[in-house]
Amino acid sequence: MIREFEEKFGPTLEKKVIAKNKVLYTLMVRREDFINMTKYILNRPNTRLFTMVGMDERNTEESFSVTYWFLDWKAQEVIGIRLYVPEEEPSFPSVGAIHKGAIWFEREVQDLLGLEAEGLPDPRRLILPDDWPEGVYPLREDFQYYHSPMGTRNYPYREPKNNSTVHPMGPYHVALDEPAHFRLFVKGEEIVDVDYRGFYSHRGIEKLARGRLNYNQVIFIAERVCGICGFAHSIAYAQAVEEAAKIEIPDRARYIRTILLEIERLHSHLLWIGVAAHLTGFDTGFMRSWLIREKVMELAERLTGNRKTYGLALVGGVRRDLLDYRKSLILETINKLRGEVNELVDMLLATKSFIKRCEGIGVLSKEKAREWDTAGPLARASGIDYDTRRDLPYAAYDELSFNVPVYKEGDVLARALVRIDEVKESISLLEQAVDAIPGGPVMAEFNEIPSWREGISAVEAPRGENTHYVMTGEINRIYRWRVKAPTYNNLQAVSDMLRGYTIGDAPLIVASIDPCYSCTERVQVVDIESGKAKVISFGGMGTCP
Amino acid sequence: MPITKYYPFEPEQAPLEYRGVPEINPHLCVGCGACVNVCPPDALIKIDDYENGTRKIVLDIGRCIRCARCEEVCPTRAIRLTREFEAASNDRICHVEIVELKLAKCRECGKYVDYTERQLQKVLSLIPPGILEFDRIREKLPLCRECKRLLTVVNATKFEEEMRE
C-alpha cells in the first residue's frame, strides 16, 4: 500500500518513517487532496481506518493536528496522514461523510479539542457530559487536568419519526452492569431505528496521563482502562512506547506477554459464553462456563499475583518471570480445561433454545462490517478475515502457529462460534508458548525515553484490536496518548444490527459484540443528577461485565 | 461437587504469589520517599513538617492499586505487599498507615533539612569508609541547602586563596 500511495500522492507530502512498515505523511499543501487520499486508501481491499488522533501541537508546531492512521492488513503496512489545523480556523474536511467508521473519531475531536469536521453527518456531542459548558475543550494544553467547569444540562436527543415510539434501554445496560443508553425507536415490537448516547464513564485518562503521570505510571492506568482486556491495553501502550523509544524487548518477555494475553482471551471468552447463555435463558451454561473461567482466573492469580493479570507489564518487558513451577501450573490447568471446554461447547450447541435464540439474529453483513471498521470476533463472524495477531504480529505470535476462525453468517451464533473456536486456539497457543519459551532476562535495559518520538501499536484483545498511539514528551512524560478500544467501532455497528429485530432480541444483540463501555469511553466521572462534577482519578472506575 | 464455599465463616487464603494490601515496617523505613515517587495513584504521599522536624509517609490502602512498584523500589524492603485482601472497614482511617520519622537538623544553622536522620544513617552506611574519610563527608552532613551552598562558596574561596599563595 505504501509504495502505490507514494507513487500517486508522494510529491505533496512530507514523509516520516515511524517503524518498519509504518509511515507517517504530513500534508504540506492542498488540503483538498486529503479526502482523495483517504478515499484512495479506503477503497483498496483489506484496509481499515486504524485510529485517529487529534493533538494540540500549538507549543511545537503552532497549530492543532489530526492524524488518520490506516492499516492494510494483507500488506501489514500502516499509513498515517497528518493534517495541521490552524488555531484561527479550527476546521478540517470530514472523513466521516464518506466513511462511517470515522464519525465517532471526528465527534470526539470536536468535543475534546474543538476542531470542527466540515460535513460531518452527526455533529452532536459524543464524549463530554450533557452539562459540560460550550467552548471548553479538555484536551487542549491550556486546560488543567483538575479543572471541572459547570454548564447547564442540554442534549439534543433524536426524536422518533414516522409514528414510531421510543423504548429506552439504559442508561444502565440490561445485560452488562455498565452505563449505556440506547434509545430504540420501535413500531410495535420491531426496532426501526436506534439512537445511542453513551460515554457516561468517560474518565479523561488521556488528559491525566499528560498532566500528572510519567511514562512508567501510565501503564498502570492503561491496564485499568478495562476490567477484562486490561493486559492487552497495557501491552499495547508498552509496545507503542517501545516503538517510539526504539527499545528491543527480550525474547523471554515476548513469550510471557503472549502467554498472559492468551490467558486473558480465555477468561474473557468464557465470560462472554456465560453471559450469552444467561441472556438466552440457559443458566446452566452460564454457571458451567463461569466455573471453568474461575480456574483460568486462579491461574492468572498464581502467575501474576492478581486475578486479572494486572501489574505485570512495564515498558521494556515484564515484571515477573515465569518460573518452572508456574509453567507446570499452566500445563496442568490447560490439560484440565481442554476437556471441560469441549464438554461445555457440546452441551451449549446441543441446547436447542440457545441455538434458536442466536441463529439469524442481529445479522451484520460483510459490507456493513467493513463500513464501520468493526474488529475482532464481530468482524470475523461477518466474514472479514482480520486478526492483529497474524496481520500485524507482535509479542511472539509470529513464531507460533494458530488458525483465525472466520464465519460468513454474521449472526449472534456465528459470533459465539468464533469465540468458541478462539478458546480452543488459545489453549493450543498456550501450550506452544510454554513449550517454546526461551531463557534470558525479562526486562530490557534502556536509557531515558527520547522526546517527540511517535509510536503506534495494536494488540488483539478478546474483542478486537486495541490501538494505542503515543507521542513522547519531555522529562519522561507522554505528550499524547490515544487509546482506541475495539468497542469504539463495534458499538457503532450495533445500530445496524438492531434494526429489524424485536425488543426482546436487543439485549442479546448488544451483548453479542461483547461491549466494553469503560474501554470505549476512557476515564472523569460527572454526576449529572446532582449537577456536581468531580474528577475521580483512580478508584471507582467502571469495569467490564 | 460443591463449588460455593462458606466464606467468610470459612476463612479463605490467597496464594503465595498474591499481591495484597501493602504494609510499611516502621522499624525499617528510612523515609526516603522512593515509593512516593513511583506510586501511580498517589496512595503514598510524603508530608514534611519543618516546624516540628517530622516527615510523615502516609499510605492509604483505599487508593492503592496493589501494583507493587513501591516494593520494587524500596531500598530497605520496609514496604511489602502482604497476602491480606480483606480491606473492608467501618472507619476510613483504618485504611491509612502513617510512619512518622525525625528530620535531620542542619549542623550549621539548626534548621531542619529535607531528609530524615535515618536516611542520613543509611547513606553513611552505604558510602565506603575510604571515601568517607577522604572527602570528610561526616563533617558536611547534615547541612541544609543554604548552608551547603555557603560552604561550597567558602571552600572555593579558600581553595583560590591557597592557590594564589
mmCIF file of C-alpha atoms in Angstrom, chain A residues 153-311:
data_model
loop_
_atom_site.group_PDB
_atom_site.id
_atom_site.type_symbol
_atom_site.label_atom_id
_atom_site.label_comp_id
_atom_site.label_asym_id
_atom_site.label_seq_id
_atom_site.Cartn_x
_atom_site.Cartn_y
_atom_site.Cartn_z
ATOM 1 C CA ARG A 153 -27.705 20.389 31.086
ATOM 2 C CA ASN A 154 -28.746 20.076 27.492
ATOM 3 C CA TYR A 155 -28.562 17.254 24.995
ATOM 4 C CA PRO A 156 -30.281 17.101 21.605
ATOM 5 C CA TYR A 157 -31.682 13.587 21.636
ATOM 6 C CA ARG A 158 -33.109 12.446 18.352
ATOM 7 C CA GLU A 159 -36.888 12.302 18.310
ATOM 8 C CA PRO A 160 -38.791 9.349 16.848
ATOM 9 C CA LYS A 161 -40.038 9.694 13.273
ATOM 10 C CA ASN A 162 -42.819 8.063 11.236
ATOM 11 C CA ASN A 163 -45.154 7.148 14.103
ATOM 12 C CA SER A 164 -42.532 5.200 15.986
ATOM 13 C CA THR A 165 -42.176 5.353 19.762
ATOM 14 C CA VAL A 166 -39.122 5.498 21.967
ATOM 15 C CA HIS A 167 -38.230 2.498 24.045
ATOM 16 C CA PRO A 168 -35.310 3.456 26.286
ATOM 17 C CA MET A 169 -32.754 0.820 27.113
ATOM 18 C CA GLY A 170 -30.431 2.171 29.746
ATOM 19 C CA PRO A 171 -28.801 4.431 30.978
ATOM 20 C CA TYR A 172 -27.913 1.229 32.746
ATOM 21 C CA HIS A 173 -27.455 -1.668 30.400
ATOM 22 C CA VAL A 174 -29.809 -4.592 30.976
ATOM 23 C CA ALA A 175 -27.304 -7.295 30.291
ATOM 24 C CA LEU A 176 -23.987 -5.869 31.371
ATOM 25 C CA ASP A 177 -23.504 -3.833 34.503
ATOM 26 C CA GLU A 178 -22.314 -0.757 32.752
ATOM 27 C CA PRO A 179 -23.892 2.530 31.741
ATOM 28 C CA ALA A 180 -25.050 2.832 28.125
ATOM 29 C CA HIS A 181 -28.173 4.495 26.872
ATOM 30 C CA PHE A 182 -29.824 3.058 23.779
ATOM 31 C CA ARG A 183 -32.973 4.782 22.551
ATOM 32 C CA LEU A 184 -34.775 2.191 20.474
ATOM 33 C CA PHE A 185 -37.347 3.650 18.099
ATOM 34 C CA VAL A 186 -39.977 0.955 17.810
ATOM 35 C CA LYS A 187 -43.097 0.223 15.838
ATOM 36 C CA GLY A 188 -44.868 -2.351 17.920
ATOM 37 C CA GLU A 189 -42.201 -4.912 18.727
ATOM 38 C CA GLU A 190 -39.942 -4.083 15.802
ATOM 39 C CA ILE A 191 -36.952 -1.808 16.132
ATOM 40 C CA VAL A 192 -36.859 0.693 13.277
ATOM 41 C CA ASP A 193 -34.065 2.989 14.386
ATOM 42 C CA VAL A 194 -31.596 3.481 17.191
ATOM 43 C CA ASP A 195 -30.031 6.471 18.892
ATOM 44 C CA TYR A 196 -27.102 5.945 21.220
ATOM 45 C CA ARG A 197 -25.913 8.193 23.997
ATOM 46 C CA GLY A 198 -23.080 6.715 25.970
ATOM 47 C CA PHE A 199 -19.774 7.856 27.332
ATOM 48 C CA TYR A 200 -21.170 8.052 30.847
ATOM 49 C CA SER A 201 -17.977 6.544 32.113
ATOM 50 C CA HIS A 202 -15.600 8.831 30.281
ATOM 51 C CA ARG A 203 -12.831 9.370 32.753
ATOM 52 C CA GLY A 204 -10.340 11.569 30.904
ATOM 53 C CA ILE A 205 -7.338 9.335 31.448
ATOM 54 C CA GLU A 206 -5.609 10.633 28.349
ATOM 55 C CA LYS A 207 -5.507 14.068 29.931
ATOM 56 C CA LEU A 208 -4.379 12.593 33.229
ATOM 57 C CA ALA A 209 -1.509 10.822 31.521
ATOM 58 C CA ARG A 210 -0.464 14.138 30.011
ATOM 59 C CA GLY A 211 -0.937 16.152 33.176
ATOM 60 C CA ARG A 212 0.264 14.088 36.060
ATOM 61 C CA LEU A 213 1.843 10.738 35.318
ATOM 62 C CA ASN A 214 5.228 9.724 33.988
ATOM 63 C CA TYR A 215 5.558 7.092 31.292
ATOM 64 C CA ASN A 216 6.008 4.212 33.705
ATOM 65 C CA GLN A 217 2.965 5.179 35.735
ATOM 66 C CA VAL A 218 0.718 5.456 32.692
ATOM 67 C CA ILE A 219 0.924 1.713 32.157
ATOM 68 C CA PHE A 220 -0.949 1.078 35.392
ATOM 69 C CA ILE A 221 -3.808 3.291 34.343
ATOM 70 C CA ALA A 222 -3.662 1.789 30.848
ATOM 71 C CA GLU A 223 -4.395 -1.657 32.201
ATOM 72 C CA ARG A 224 -7.249 -0.236 34.238
ATOM 73 C CA VAL A 225 -8.888 1.140 31.130
ATOM 74 C CA CYS A 226 -10.720 -2.157 31.060
ATOM 75 C CA GLY A 227 -11.632 -4.745 33.642
ATOM 76 C CA ILE A 228 -11.300 -7.622 31.201
ATOM 77 C CA CYS A 229 -8.781 -6.843 28.496
ATOM 78 C CA GLY A 230 -6.549 -4.781 30.775
ATOM 79 C CA PHE A 231 -3.400 -6.659 29.930
ATOM 80 C CA ALA A 232 -3.989 -6.124 26.213
ATOM 81 C CA HIS A 233 -4.230 -2.384 26.864
ATOM 82 C CA SER A 234 -1.062 -2.306 28.928
ATOM 83 C CA ILE A 235 0.835 -4.269 26.283
ATOM 84 C CA ALA A 236 -0.483 -2.030 23.507
ATOM 85 C CA TYR A 237 0.710 1.005 25.439
ATOM 86 C CA ALA A 238 4.076 -0.557 26.267
ATOM 87 C CA GLN A 239 4.617 -1.527 22.639
ATOM 88 C CA ALA A 240 3.809 1.967 21.446
ATOM 89 C CA VAL A 241 6.359 3.467 23.843
ATOM 90 C CA GLU A 242 8.896 0.794 22.937
ATOM 91 C CA GLU A 243 8.405 1.609 19.284
ATOM 92 C CA ALA A 244 8.785 5.326 19.937
ATOM 93 C CA ALA A 245 11.934 4.862 22.003
ATOM 94 C CA LYS A 246 13.303 2.000 19.834
ATOM 95 C CA ILE A 247 13.526 -0.453 22.716
ATOM 96 C CA GLU A 248 14.016 -4.124 21.855
ATOM 97 C CA ILE A 249 12.434 -6.306 24.478
ATOM 98 C CA PRO A 250 13.991 -9.680 25.402
ATOM 99 C CA ASP A 251 12.576 -12.835 23.808
ATOM 100 C CA ARG A 252 11.529 -14.285 27.115
ATOM 101 C CA ALA A 253 9.448 -11.197 27.882
ATOM 102 C CA ARG A 254 7.759 -11.504 24.478
ATOM 103 C CA TYR A 255 6.718 -15.076 25.258
ATOM 104 C CA ILE A 256 5.491 -14.238 28.745
ATOM 105 C CA ARG A 257 3.392 -11.449 27.276
ATOM 106 C CA THR A 258 1.931 -13.866 24.744
ATOM 107 C CA ILE A 259 1.050 -16.394 27.427
ATOM 108 C CA LEU A 260 -0.731 -13.829 29.543
ATOM 109 C CA LEU A 261 -2.555 -12.328 26.587
ATOM 110 C CA GLU A 262 -3.903 -15.769 25.750
ATOM 111 C CA ILE A 263 -4.919 -16.407 29.353
ATOM 112 C CA GLU A 264 -6.785 -13.138 29.193
ATOM 113 C CA ARG A 265 -8.520 -14.148 25.978
ATOM 114 C CA LEU A 266 -9.521 -17.452 27.538
ATOM 115 C CA HIS A 267 -11.185 -15.923 30.558
ATOM 116 C CA SER A 268 -12.806 -13.161 28.538
ATOM 117 C CA HIS A 269 -14.342 -15.533 26.006
ATOM 118 C CA LEU A 270 -15.509 -17.915 28.711
ATOM 119 C CA LEU A 271 -17.132 -14.958 30.440
ATOM 120 C CA TRP A 272 -18.878 -13.984 27.228
ATOM 121 C CA ILE A 273 -20.106 -17.517 26.546
ATOM 122 C CA GLY A 274 -21.584 -17.498 30.041
ATOM 123 C CA VAL A 275 -23.283 -14.144 29.535
ATOM 124 C CA ALA A 276 -24.693 -15.231 26.185
ATOM 125 C CA ALA A 277 -26.060 -18.422 27.721
ATOM 126 C CA HIS A 278 -27.601 -16.396 30.537
ATOM 127 C CA LEU A 279 -29.259 -13.971 28.130
ATOM 128 C CA THR A 280 -30.776 -16.798 26.160
ATOM 129 C CA GLY A 281 -32.232 -18.186 29.369
ATOM 130 C CA PHE A 282 -29.802 -21.082 29.614
ATOM 131 C CA ASP A 283 -28.423 -20.525 33.086
ATOM 132 C CA THR A 284 -26.788 -23.925 33.417
ATOM 133 C CA GLY A 285 -24.486 -22.937 30.581
ATOM 134 C CA PHE A 286 -23.739 -19.692 32.369
ATOM 135 C CA MET A 287 -22.794 -21.474 35.604
ATOM 136 C CA ARG A 288 -20.681 -24.097 33.849
ATOM 137 C CA SER A 289 -18.865 -21.515 31.779
ATOM 138 C CA TRP A 290 -18.019 -19.338 34.749
ATOM 139 C CA LEU A 291 -16.914 -22.352 36.709
ATOM 140 C CA ILE A 292 -14.320 -23.093 34.043
ATOM 141 C CA ARG A 293 -13.390 -19.445 33.855
ATOM 142 C CA GLU A 294 -12.672 -19.397 37.583
ATOM 143 C CA LYS A 295 -9.819 -21.848 37.019
ATOM 144 C CA VAL A 296 -8.285 -19.514 34.464
ATOM 145 C CA MET A 297 -8.605 -16.611 36.881
ATOM 146 C CA GLU A 298 -6.909 -18.635 39.602
ATOM 147 C CA LEU A 299 -4.124 -19.479 37.184
ATOM 148 C CA ALA A 300 -3.684 -15.785 36.415
ATOM 149 C CA GLU A 301 -3.532 -15.115 40.133
ATOM 150 C CA ARG A 302 -0.734 -17.629 40.585
ATOM 151 C CA LEU A 303 1.204 -16.249 37.610
ATOM 152 C CA THR A 304 0.911 -12.530 38.214
ATOM 153 C CA GLY A 305 -0.289 -12.030 41.762
ATOM 154 C CA ASN A 306 -3.619 -10.702 40.625
ATOM 155 C CA ARG A 307 -6.720 -12.470 39.353
ATOM 156 C CA LYS A 308 -6.872 -10.073 36.446
ATOM 157 C CA THR A 309 -3.225 -10.199 35.260
ATOM 158 C CA TYR A 310 -2.805 -6.628 36.460
ATOM 159 C CA GLY A 311 0.546 -5.130 37.235
#
